[in-house]
Coordinates of C-alpha atoms in Angstrom, one line a residue:
X1 CA 32.7 203.8 151.0
X2 CA 36.5 202.1 150.7
X3 CA 37.8 201.3 147.6
X4 CA 38.3 198.0 148.3
X5 CA 34.9 197.1 149.3
X6 CA 33.2 198.1 146.3
X7 CA 31.3 195.8 144.4
X8 CA 32.5 194.2 141.3
X9 CA 30.8 194.9 137.9
X10 CA 31.5 194.5 134.4
X11 CA 32.4 198.7 134.6
X12 CA 35.1 198.5 137.2
X13 CA 38.5 199.1 136.4
X14 CA 40.7 196.2 136.1
X15 CA 43.4 198.9 138.1
X16 CA 43.2 201.1 140.9
X17 CA 43.5 204.6 140.3
X18 CA 45.1 205.3 143.9
X19 CA 48.4 204.0 144.0
X20 CA 50.6 203.9 141.2
X21 CA 54.2 203.6 142.8
X22 CA 56.1 200.4 141.6
X23 CA 57.5 199.5 144.6
X24 CA 54.2 199.4 146.3
X25 CA 52.7 197.4 143.7
X26 CA 54.9 194.9 143.8
X27 CA 55.3 194.4 147.4
X28 CA 51.0 194.9 147.5
X29 CA 51.3 191.6 144.2
X30 CA 53.8 189.5 146.9
X31 CA 51.4 190.0 149.3
X32 CA 48.1 189.4 147.9
X33 CA 50.2 186.0 146.4
X34 CA 51.4 185.2 149.7
X35 CA 48.0 185.5 151.3
X36 CA 46.2 183.1 148.2
X37 CA 48.5 180.3 148.9
X38 CA 47.8 180.9 152.7
X39 CA 44.2 180.8 152.5
X40 CA 44.0 177.8 150.1
X41 CA 43.9 174.2 151.4
X42 CA 47.1 172.3 149.7
X43 CA 47.3 168.8 149.8
X44 CA 49.7 166.3 150.9
X45 CA 50.4 165.3 147.3
X46 CA 51.1 168.7 146.6
X47 CA 52.9 169.8 149.4
X48 CA 54.9 166.0 148.9
X49 CA 54.9 167.6 144.6
X50 CA 56.7 170.9 145.9
X51 CA 59.3 170.0 148.0
X52 CA 60.3 167.3 145.6
X53 CA 64.0 167.3 143.3
X54 CA 63.5 167.2 139.7
X55 CA 64.3 163.5 138.7
X56 CA 63.2 162.5 142.4
X57 CA 59.8 160.1 141.6
X58 CA 56.8 160.3 143.6
X59 CA 54.3 157.7 143.9
X60 CA 51.0 158.2 142.5
X61 CA 47.9 157.1 144.5
X62 CA 45.5 154.3 143.8
X63 CA 42.9 155.6 141.1
X64 CA 44.3 158.9 140.2
X65 CA 46.2 160.3 137.2
X66 CA 49.8 160.2 136.4
X67 CA 51.2 163.6 135.9
X68 CA 52.5 163.8 132.0
X69 CA 54.0 167.1 132.6
X70 CA 56.4 165.8 135.8
X71 CA 57.0 162.7 134.0
X72 CA 58.2 164.2 130.9
X73 CA 60.6 166.6 133.3
X74 CA 61.7 163.4 134.9
X75 CA 63.0 162.1 131.8
X76 CA 64.7 165.1 130.4
X77 CA 66.4 165.4 133.5
X78 CA 67.8 161.8 133.7
X79 CA 68.6 161.9 130.2
X80 CA 70.8 164.9 130.6
X81 CA 72.4 163.9 133.7
X82 CA 73.8 160.8 131.7
X83 CA 74.9 162.7 128.9
X84 CA 76.6 165.8 130.9
X85 CA 79.3 163.1 132.4
X86 CA 81.8 162.3 130.2
X87 CA 83.4 159.3 131.7
X88 CA 83.4 155.8 129.7
X89 CA 80.8 154.5 132.6
X90 CA 78.1 157.1 131.9
X91 CA 78.4 156.7 128.0
X92 CA 77.9 152.6 128.3
X93 CA 75.0 153.6 130.5
X94 CA 73.5 156.0 128.1
X95 CA 73.9 153.6 125.5
X96 CA 72.2 150.9 127.4
X97 CA 69.3 153.8 128.4
X98 CA 69.2 154.4 124.6
X99 CA 68.7 150.8 123.8
X100 CA 66.6 149.6 126.9
X101 CA 63.5 150.4 125.0
X102 CA 64.0 148.1 122.0
X103 CA 65.4 145.3 124.4
X104 CA 62.3 145.9 126.7
X105 CA 59.6 145.4 123.4
X106 CA 61.6 142.3 122.6
X107 CA 61.6 140.7 126.0
X108 CA 57.9 141.1 125.9
X109 CA 57.0 139.9 122.6
X110 CA 58.8 136.8 123.0
X111 CA 57.1 136.2 126.8
X112 CA 53.9 137.0 125.2
X113 CA 54.4 134.4 122.6
X114 CA 56.1 131.7 125.2
X115 CA 52.1 132.4 127.3
X116 CA 50.0 132.2 124.3
X117 CA 51.4 129.1 123.3
X118 CA 50.7 127.3 126.4
X119 CA 47.2 129.2 125.9
X120 CA 46.5 127.4 123.0
X121 CA 48.0 124.1 123.3
X122 CA 45.7 124.3 127.0
X123 CA 42.6 125.2 124.6
X124 CA 42.6 122.7 122.4
X125 CA 43.4 119.8 124.3
X126 CA 41.0 120.9 127.4
X127 CA 38.4 121.7 124.9
X128 CA 38.3 118.4 123.5
X129 CA 38.5 116.5 126.7
X130 CA 34.4 116.7 126.4
X131 CA 33.8 114.6 123.1
X132 CA 36.7 112.4 124.0
X133 CA 40.2 111.9 124.4
X134 CA 43.5 110.4 122.6
X135 CA 44.7 107.1 123.5
X136 CA 48.2 107.5 123.0
X137 CA 48.5 110.6 124.4
X138 CA 46.1 112.2 126.5
X139 CA 47.4 116.3 126.3
X140 CA 47.5 115.9 122.6
X141 CA 44.2 117.8 120.8
X142 CA 41.7 115.7 118.7
X143 CA 43.3 117.1 115.5
X144 CA 46.7 116.7 116.6
X145 CA 46.3 112.6 117.8
X146 CA 44.5 112.0 114.6
X147 CA 46.6 114.1 112.3
X148 CA 50.2 112.9 114.0
X149 CA 50.7 116.8 114.3
X150 CA 52.6 117.8 117.5
X151 CA 53.5 121.2 118.9
X152 CA 57.0 122.6 118.6
X153 CA 57.1 120.1 115.3
X154 CA 56.6 121.5 111.9
X155 CA 54.5 119.1 109.8
X156 CA 55.7 117.8 106.4
X157 CA 53.2 115.8 105.2
X158 CA 49.9 114.9 106.2
X159 CA 49.9 111.6 107.0
X160 CA 47.1 109.3 108.6
X161 CA 43.4 110.1 108.8
X162 CA 40.7 110.9 111.4
X163 CA 40.5 106.9 111.8
X164 CA 44.2 106.4 112.0
X165 CA 44.9 108.8 114.8
X166 CA 43.5 107.2 118.2
X167 CA 40.8 109.6 119.6
X168 CA 38.1 108.3 121.0
X169 CA 35.2 109.4 121.6
X170 CA 33.4 108.6 125.1
X171 CA 30.3 107.0 124.3
X172 CA 28.6 106.1 120.6
X173 CA 25.2 106.6 122.2
X174 CA 23.8 110.4 121.8
X175 CA 22.8 110.4 125.2
X176 CA 25.9 109.2 127.1
X177 CA 27.8 112.0 125.1
X178 CA 25.6 114.7 126.0
X179 CA 25.5 113.6 129.5
X180 CA 29.6 114.0 129.4
X181 CA 29.9 117.1 127.4
X182 CA 27.2 118.9 130.1
X183 CA 29.5 117.7 133.0
X184 CA 32.8 118.4 131.5
X185 CA 31.3 122.1 130.7
X186 CA 30.6 122.5 134.3
X187 CA 33.7 121.5 135.6
X188 CA 35.5 123.9 133.4
X189 CA 33.4 126.6 134.2
X190 CA 33.5 126.2 137.9
X191 CA 37.6 126.0 137.6
X192 CA 37.6 129.3 135.7
X193 CA 35.3 131.6 137.5
X194 CA 36.8 130.3 140.7
X195 CA 40.0 131.3 140.0
X196 CA 38.9 134.3 139.0
X197 CA 37.4 135.0 142.6
X198 CA 41.1 135.0 143.4
X199 CA 41.2 138.4 141.7
X200 CA 38.2 140.2 143.5
X201 CA 38.7 143.7 145.1
X202 CA 36.4 145.8 147.2
X203 CA 36.9 149.6 145.7
X204 CA 36.2 152.0 148.5
X205 CA 34.3 154.8 148.0
X206 CA 34.2 158.3 150.1
X207 CA 31.3 160.3 151.1
X208 CA 31.0 163.7 151.3
X209 CA 31.6 165.3 154.4
X210 CA 28.9 167.6 156.2
X211 CA 30.5 170.9 155.2
X212 CA 30.8 169.7 151.4
X213 CA 27.9 171.6 150.2
X214 CA 27.9 174.6 152.1
X215 CA 31.8 175.1 150.8
X216 CA 30.7 174.0 147.5
X217 CA 28.0 176.9 147.7
X218 CA 30.5 179.4 148.7
X219 CA 33.1 178.1 146.8
X220 CA 35.7 179.5 149.9
X221 CA 37.2 177.8 152.8
X222 CA 39.4 179.5 155.6
X223 CA 42.5 178.0 156.7
X224 CA 40.8 177.0 160.1
X225 CA 38.2 175.3 158.6
X226 CA 41.0 173.4 156.2
X227 CA 43.0 172.1 159.3
X228 CA 39.4 170.8 161.1
X229 CA 37.6 169.3 158.3
X230 CA 37.3 165.5 159.3
X231 CA 38.9 163.1 156.7
X232 CA 36.3 161.8 154.4
X233 CA 34.6 158.5 155.8
X234 CA 34.7 155.3 153.4
X235 CA 31.7 153.7 152.0
X236 CA 30.9 150.3 150.5
X237 CA 31.6 150.3 147.1
X238 CA 32.0 148.6 144.0
X239 CA 33.6 145.1 143.3
X240 CA 36.1 144.6 140.8
X241 CA 37.2 141.4 139.3
X242 CA 40.7 141.9 137.9
X243 CA 40.7 138.5 135.5
X244 CA 37.2 138.7 134.3
X245 CA 36.4 139.8 131.1
X246 CA 38.6 140.6 128.4
X247 CA 41.0 143.5 130.0
X248 CA 40.4 146.0 127.3
X249 CA 38.5 149.0 128.9
X250 CA 40.6 149.0 131.9
X251 CA 44.0 148.8 129.6
X252 CA 42.5 152.1 127.5
X253 CA 41.8 153.6 131.2
X254 CA 45.6 152.9 132.1
X255 CA 47.1 154.1 129.0
X256 CA 45.0 157.7 129.2
X257 CA 46.8 158.1 132.3
X258 CA 44.7 156.4 135.3
X259 CA 46.3 154.4 137.7
X260 CA 44.8 150.8 138.6
X261 CA 46.4 149.3 141.2
X262 CA 47.3 145.1 141.0
X263 CA 45.9 145.1 137.6
X264 CA 48.9 144.3 135.9
X265 CA 50.3 142.5 138.7
X266 CA 51.4 138.9 137.8
X267 CA 48.5 137.0 139.7
X268 CA 46.4 138.5 137.7
X269 CA 48.4 137.3 134.6
X270 CA 48.7 133.9 135.9
X271 CA 44.9 133.9 136.9
X272 CA 43.9 135.6 133.3
X273 CA 46.0 132.8 131.3
X274 CA 44.5 129.6 133.8
X275 CA 41.2 131.0 133.9
X276 CA 41.0 131.9 129.5
X277 CA 42.0 128.2 129.0
X278 CA 39.0 126.8 131.3
X279 CA 36.8 129.7 129.8
X280 CA 37.2 128.9 126.3
X281 CA 36.9 125.2 126.6
X282 CA 33.8 125.0 128.2
X283 CA 32.3 125.9 124.9
X284 CA 30.4 129.2 125.7
X285 CA 30.7 131.8 123.5
X286 CA 33.7 133.7 124.7
X287 CA 37.0 133.6 122.8
X288 CA 41.0 134.4 124.3
X289 CA 41.6 137.0 121.9
X290 CA 40.7 139.7 124.1
X291 CA 42.2 138.6 127.3
X292 CA 45.6 138.2 125.3
X293 CA 45.8 141.6 125.1
X294 CA 45.1 141.9 128.8
X295 CA 48.1 139.3 129.3
X296 CA 50.6 140.9 126.9
X297 CA 50.2 144.0 129.0
X298 CA 50.3 142.7 132.0
X299 CA 54.0 141.2 130.8
X300 CA 54.9 144.8 129.6
X301 CA 54.5 146.1 133.2
X302 CA 56.1 143.4 134.4
X303 CA 59.4 143.7 132.3
X304 CA 59.2 147.6 132.4
X305 CA 59.9 146.8 136.3
X306 CA 63.3 145.4 135.2
X307 CA 64.3 148.8 133.7
X308 CA 64.5 151.9 135.5
X309 CA 64.0 154.1 132.9
X310 CA 60.3 152.8 132.7
X311 CA 59.8 151.7 136.3
X312 CA 60.1 155.6 137.7
X313 CA 58.3 157.3 135.3
X314 CA 54.6 156.4 134.8
X315 CA 54.8 158.5 131.2
X316 CA 57.5 156.0 129.8
X317 CA 55.7 152.9 131.4
X318 CA 52.7 153.9 129.1
X319 CA 54.7 153.9 126.0
X320 CA 55.9 150.4 126.9
X321 CA 52.3 148.9 127.7
X322 CA 51.5 150.1 124.3
X323 CA 53.9 148.5 122.4
X324 CA 52.9 145.0 124.6
X325 CA 49.1 145.3 123.8
X326 CA 50.3 145.4 119.8
X327 CA 51.8 141.8 120.6
X328 CA 48.8 140.6 122.3
X329 CA 46.7 140.9 118.9
X330 CA 49.7 139.6 117.0
X331 CA 49.3 136.5 118.9
X332 CA 45.7 136.1 119.0
X333 CA 45.1 136.1 114.9
X334 CA 48.7 135.5 113.9
X335 CA 48.5 139.6 112.4
X336 CA 51.6 141.8 113.4
X337 CA 50.6 144.9 111.3
X338 CA 47.1 144.7 112.6
X339 CA 48.7 144.3 116.4
X340 CA 50.1 147.6 115.8
X341 CA 47.4 149.6 113.9
X342 CA 44.7 147.9 117.0
X343 CA 46.9 150.1 119.6
X344 CA 47.5 153.2 117.9
X345 CA 43.6 152.9 116.6
X346 CA 41.6 151.1 119.5
X347 CA 43.7 151.0 123.0
X348 CA 46.2 153.9 122.7
X349 CA 45.7 157.8 123.5
X350 CA 49.4 158.8 123.8
X351 CA 50.8 157.0 120.8
X352 CA 54.4 158.8 119.3
X353 CA 56.2 157.7 116.5
X354 CA 59.4 156.3 118.6
X355 CA 56.1 153.7 120.1
X356 CA 54.8 153.2 116.5
X357 CA 58.4 151.5 115.4
X358 CA 58.8 149.9 119.2
X359 CA 55.0 148.4 118.7
X360 CA 55.9 146.7 115.4
X361 CA 59.4 145.2 116.8
X362 CA 57.3 143.7 119.8
X363 CA 54.3 142.7 117.8
X364 CA 56.7 140.8 114.8
X365 CA 59.2 139.4 117.7
X366 CA 55.5 137.7 119.2
X367 CA 55.0 136.7 116.0
X368 CA 57.8 134.9 115.1
X369 CA 58.5 133.1 118.3
X370 CA 54.7 131.8 118.2
X371 CA 55.7 130.5 115.0
X372 CA 58.6 128.7 115.8
X373 CA 56.9 127.6 118.7
X374 CA 54.0 126.1 116.7
X375 CA 51.0 125.3 118.6
X376 CA 49.0 124.3 115.9
X377 CA 51.4 122.1 114.6
X378 CA 50.7 123.4 110.8
X379 CA 54.4 125.4 110.8
X380 CA 52.1 128.8 109.6
X381 CA 51.1 131.3 111.2
X382 CA 47.8 131.9 109.3
X383 CA 44.9 130.7 111.3
X384 CA 41.9 130.5 108.9
X385 CA 43.9 130.2 105.3
X386 CA 42.0 130.8 102.3
X387 CA 42.6 131.2 98.6
X388 CA 39.5 131.3 96.4
X389 CA 41.2 133.1 94.0
X390 CA 37.6 134.1 92.2
X391 CA 36.7 137.7 90.5
X392 CA 33.7 139.6 91.7
X393 CA 30.6 141.4 89.6
X394 CA 28.1 143.4 90.7
X395 CA 25.8 141.2 92.3
X396 CA 28.5 140.4 94.4
X397 CA 29.6 143.7 95.8
X398 CA 26.0 144.1 96.4
X399 CA 25.7 141.2 98.8
X400 CA 29.0 142.3 100.8
X401 CA 26.8 145.6 101.1
X402 CA 23.8 144.3 102.6
X403 CA 26.5 142.1 105.0
X404 CA 27.6 145.1 106.3
X405 CA 24.7 146.3 107.0
X406 CA 23.5 143.4 108.8
X407 CA 27.1 143.6 110.7
X408 CA 26.1 147.2 112.0
X409 CA 22.7 145.9 112.7
X410 CA 24.0 143.2 115.1
X411 CA 26.2 145.2 116.8
X412 CA 23.6 147.6 117.5
X413 CA 21.5 145.2 119.0
X414 CA 24.4 142.9 120.9
X415 CA 25.5 146.4 122.5
X416 CA 21.7 147.4 123.4
X417 CA 21.0 143.8 124.4
X418 CA 23.5 143.4 126.4
X419 CA 23.4 146.2 128.5
X420 CA 19.5 145.9 129.4
X421 CA 20.2 142.3 130.1
X422 CA 23.0 142.8 132.7
X423 CA 20.7 145.2 134.2
X424 CA 18.1 143.3 134.8
X425 CA 19.1 140.2 135.6
X426 CA 22.5 140.9 137.5
X427 CA 19.8 142.7 139.7
X428 CA 18.9 139.7 141.5
X429 CA 20.8 139.6 144.7
X430 CA 21.3 135.7 144.0
X431 CA 23.3 136.1 141.0
X432 CA 24.8 139.4 142.0
X433 CA 26.0 138.0 145.0
X434 CA 27.0 134.8 143.6
X435 CA 29.1 134.9 140.3
X436 CA 29.9 131.4 139.9
X437 CA 26.4 130.4 139.3
X438 CA 25.9 133.0 136.7
X439 CA 28.8 130.8 134.9
X440 CA 26.9 127.5 135.5
X441 CA 24.0 129.1 134.3
X442 CA 25.4 130.2 131.4
X443 CA 27.6 127.2 130.5
X444 CA 24.6 124.8 131.0
X445 CA 22.2 126.7 128.8
X446 CA 24.9 126.8 126.1
X447 CA 25.8 123.1 126.0
X448 CA 22.0 122.7 125.9
X449 CA 21.8 125.1 122.8
X450 CA 24.4 124.2 121.0
X451 CA 24.8 120.6 121.3
X452 CA 22.6 119.2 119.2
X453 CA 24.1 121.6 116.2
X454 CA 27.2 119.5 114.8
X455 CA 28.4 123.2 113.3
X456 CA 28.3 125.1 116.8
X457 CA 29.8 122.1 119.0
X458 CA 33.0 123.1 118.0
X459 CA 35.0 125.7 120.2
X460 CA 34.7 129.4 118.5
X461 CA 38.1 129.2 115.6
X462 CA 37.1 125.9 114.7
X463 CA 34.1 127.0 113.7
X464 CA 35.2 129.5 111.6
X465 CA 37.6 127.4 110.1
X466 CA 35.1 125.0 109.0
X467 CA 32.5 128.1 107.9
X468 CA 35.4 129.6 105.5
X469 CA 36.0 126.2 103.8
X470 CA 36.0 126.7 100.2
X471 CA 34.3 123.6 98.9
X472 CA 36.0 123.5 95.2
X473 CA 39.1 122.0 96.9
X474 CA 38.4 118.0 96.9
X475 CA 40.4 117.7 99.9
X476 CA 38.2 119.5 101.6
X477 CA 35.2 118.2 100.1
X478 CA 36.2 114.7 101.1
X479 CA 36.8 116.0 105.1
X480 CA 34.5 118.6 105.5
X481 CA 31.3 118.8 107.3
X482 CA 30.0 121.6 105.5
X483 CA 31.4 120.5 102.1
X484 CA 29.6 117.3 102.5
X485 CA 26.0 119.2 102.7
X486 CA 26.9 121.8 100.2
X487 CA 28.0 119.0 97.3
X488 CA 24.1 118.2 97.4
X489 CA 23.4 121.3 95.7
X490 CA 25.8 120.8 93.3
X491 CA 24.8 117.3 92.3
X492 CA 21.1 117.9 93.4
X493 CA 20.3 114.9 94.9
X494 CA 18.7 116.5 98.0
X495 CA 14.9 117.5 96.9
X496 CA 16.5 119.5 94.0
X497 CA 19.5 120.9 95.6
X498 CA 18.3 122.3 98.7
X499 CA 19.4 120.7 102.1
X500 CA 16.8 122.6 104.6
X501 CA 18.3 120.6 107.0
X502 CA 22.0 122.2 106.8
X503 CA 20.1 125.8 106.1
X504 CA 18.6 124.9 109.5
X505 CA 21.9 124.5 111.0
X506 CA 23.3 127.9 109.7
X507 CA 20.2 129.8 110.7
X508 CA 20.4 127.9 114.3
X509 CA 24.1 129.0 114.8
X510 CA 23.6 132.7 113.9
X511 CA 20.6 133.3 116.3
X512 CA 22.4 130.9 118.7
X513 CA 25.1 133.3 118.5
X514 CA 23.4 136.4 118.8
X515 CA 21.7 135.2 121.8
X516 CA 24.4 133.2 123.7
X517 CA 26.9 136.2 123.1
X518 CA 24.7 138.7 124.7
X519 CA 23.9 136.8 127.8
X520 CA 27.5 135.4 128.0
X521 CA 29.5 138.7 127.6
X522 CA 30.0 140.0 130.9
X523 CA 30.1 137.0 133.5
X524 CA 32.9 136.4 135.8
X525 CA 35.5 134.5 133.7
X526 CA 38.4 135.6 131.4
X527 CA 36.6 136.2 128.0
X528 CA 36.7 138.4 125.0
X529 CA 34.0 139.2 122.1
X530 CA 36.0 139.0 119.0
X531 CA 35.7 135.5 118.4
X532 CA 31.5 135.1 119.3
X533 CA 31.6 138.4 117.1
X534 CA 33.6 136.5 114.0
X535 CA 31.3 133.2 114.1
X536 CA 28.1 134.7 114.1
X537 CA 29.0 136.7 111.1
X538 CA 30.4 133.6 109.4
X539 CA 27.4 131.8 109.9
X540 CA 25.1 134.5 108.4
X541 CA 27.6 134.8 105.6
X542 CA 27.6 131.3 105.0
X543 CA 24.1 131.5 105.1
X544 CA 23.8 133.8 102.4
X545 CA 26.2 132.3 100.6
X546 CA 23.1 129.2 99.8
X547 CA 21.5 131.4 97.8
X548 CA 21.8 130.0 94.6
X549 CA 22.6 132.8 92.3
X550 CA 25.4 133.5 94.3
X551 CA 26.7 130.0 95.4
X552 CA 26.8 129.3 91.4
X553 CA 29.5 131.8 90.6
X554 CA 32.0 131.7 93.9
X555 CA 32.8 129.8 96.5
X556 CA 29.7 130.5 99.9
X557 CA 33.3 130.7 102.4
X558 CA 33.8 134.2 100.9
X559 CA 30.7 135.4 101.9
X560 CA 31.4 134.0 105.4
X561 CA 34.4 136.1 105.6
X562 CA 33.2 139.1 104.2
X563 CA 29.8 138.5 107.1
X564 CA 32.8 137.8 109.9
X565 CA 34.4 141.0 109.4
X566 CA 31.1 143.1 109.0
X567 CA 29.9 141.5 112.4
X568 CA 33.0 142.4 114.2
X569 CA 33.1 145.6 113.0
X570 CA 29.8 146.3 114.2
X571 CA 30.7 145.5 117.9
X572 CA 34.0 146.7 118.0
X573 CA 33.9 149.4 116.0
X574 CA 37.0 149.0 114.4
X575 CA 38.1 150.3 110.8
X576 CA 41.2 150.5 109.9
X577 CA 43.4 148.0 111.9
X578 CA 40.2 145.3 110.7
X579 CA 41.0 145.0 107.6
X580 CA 44.3 144.3 108.0
X581 CA 43.5 142.2 110.4
X582 CA 41.3 140.5 108.5
X583 CA 44.1 140.2 105.6
X584 CA 46.8 138.7 108.1
X585 CA 44.1 136.4 109.5
X586 CA 42.7 134.4 106.3
X587 CA 46.3 134.9 104.4
X588 CA 44.7 137.2 101.9
X589 CA 47.4 139.6 101.3
X590 CA 46.9 140.2 97.6
X591 CA 45.3 143.4 98.7
X592 CA 47.8 144.3 100.4
X593 CA 50.5 143.6 97.9
X594 CA 48.3 145.0 95.1
X595 CA 48.0 148.6 97.1
X596 CA 51.8 148.7 98.0
X597 CA 52.5 148.3 94.1
X598 CA 50.1 150.9 92.7
X599 CA 51.7 153.5 96.0
X600 CA 55.3 152.8 95.2
X601 CA 55.1 152.4 91.1
X602 CA 55.1 156.4 90.8
X603 CA 58.6 157.3 92.3
X604 CA 60.2 154.9 89.8
X605 CA 58.6 156.1 86.8

């Protein structure tokens, strides 16, 4: 039997014993390599890559991954080309090339802050239209109208009050207020979902060719079969709404090297910002903080197109997008350090050291510009400033541990229930084919359930601010709805010091948040799950803080803060970045200062 036709087993020699001439072996190797190349099916992309020169940009196909190694070679070649020529023009270009990354992240942070300013002002104003309007300026929110605060102007002193601002409700009757509230919510939901429909994309899917199963079994394909193979026919695929949801899962996919066309386009940016304003204003259990990450990434992609260093290189572009993600969370919570850690821990898969510093600069630029624009009118970057200033005992730490366990249980229930609800409810053809109808149903249910409770009627960030309040402050005691009820506990003027109506409101808020967040997350509007998770945790934490042996020592707002962090950790699975975000979100930076002092003290004796 011929040697080439022998059956190969584990005892077969790796080398032929017949011909040991080096020249023959070399020629045989060339022939085998050539035959291997000829007999293999080469795609058009591979042929184009083989014929390209170093530094030439090859456009990537949609829904494919980038070539990280090829982009690295292109970047190295570009740098060597600029350095190799010693004339003045190339030296200036080399300096500009080196500084373009820093200029880009500063520009991204500044533009992100400007968009966040517009969205924050829009949400504060439009959401209050469900309740009433400002008589002296309908474009002012209730807080700005009542306290004579305006954006772009830092407030020097709190003048006036709720009665001096000129904010007028639509009606004094409960039924009329409820009807107007529901109608405005439905109108805002229609606007937001209709805008989201503009970003609808039908994803095509490829069905396997008739010969694919046979070729897959044989694992061989002759050149004639490769040339005669018909192109894969397209069949109907899934539908994607580019502006729906938070966009964070898709951004993670893009940063890992995948190409999703039009997901970071200017159209998606405008629809995302516009839709987020009206989606949050409906009163549904969703937030604008998740969409801010998508918005900042869109800005990063747009700015990256202005710099040749990034627009022609998918690897470098993803470095810029990682820095842009940090700016998105920075403007969402006023947490520049937390934004960097969020991008590093949760978003990015490729995060070299230089991206860390650029992400910090981008995040810091966004925070500084947003503080200068002053959308809240307070002149402060901290959203929910707290200053409890108390010490804790062992029983308090035990309560904190129980809140952490409850947050994990909430996160597990939410993830499982949301998956089951989406699979069941969206299986109906009426809901599946009419996403706007689903949004309107959720808006209607949300308005009916939350309006009777004054604590759940407010926007999500206002709810957190109300639940984190420290009632030991005299100013808060006079103006806060929460403190007005909790003061009965201390005075004992209501049934021995227990306001069961207030306890019922906190219980209703906790259960309502859990149920409505489950059915809301996933609808076709720009939305995030961060604020609803914080709200649910704040409700539950404030409820736990009403226990007599806990509230007699420290403020219940502390338990609300711990509960909000625990519930968000259970849903998002964030760890280190969440701790820093909560420090910056509440202005409780004593822990950071203490840790920094302890870390640097040994180096200075």
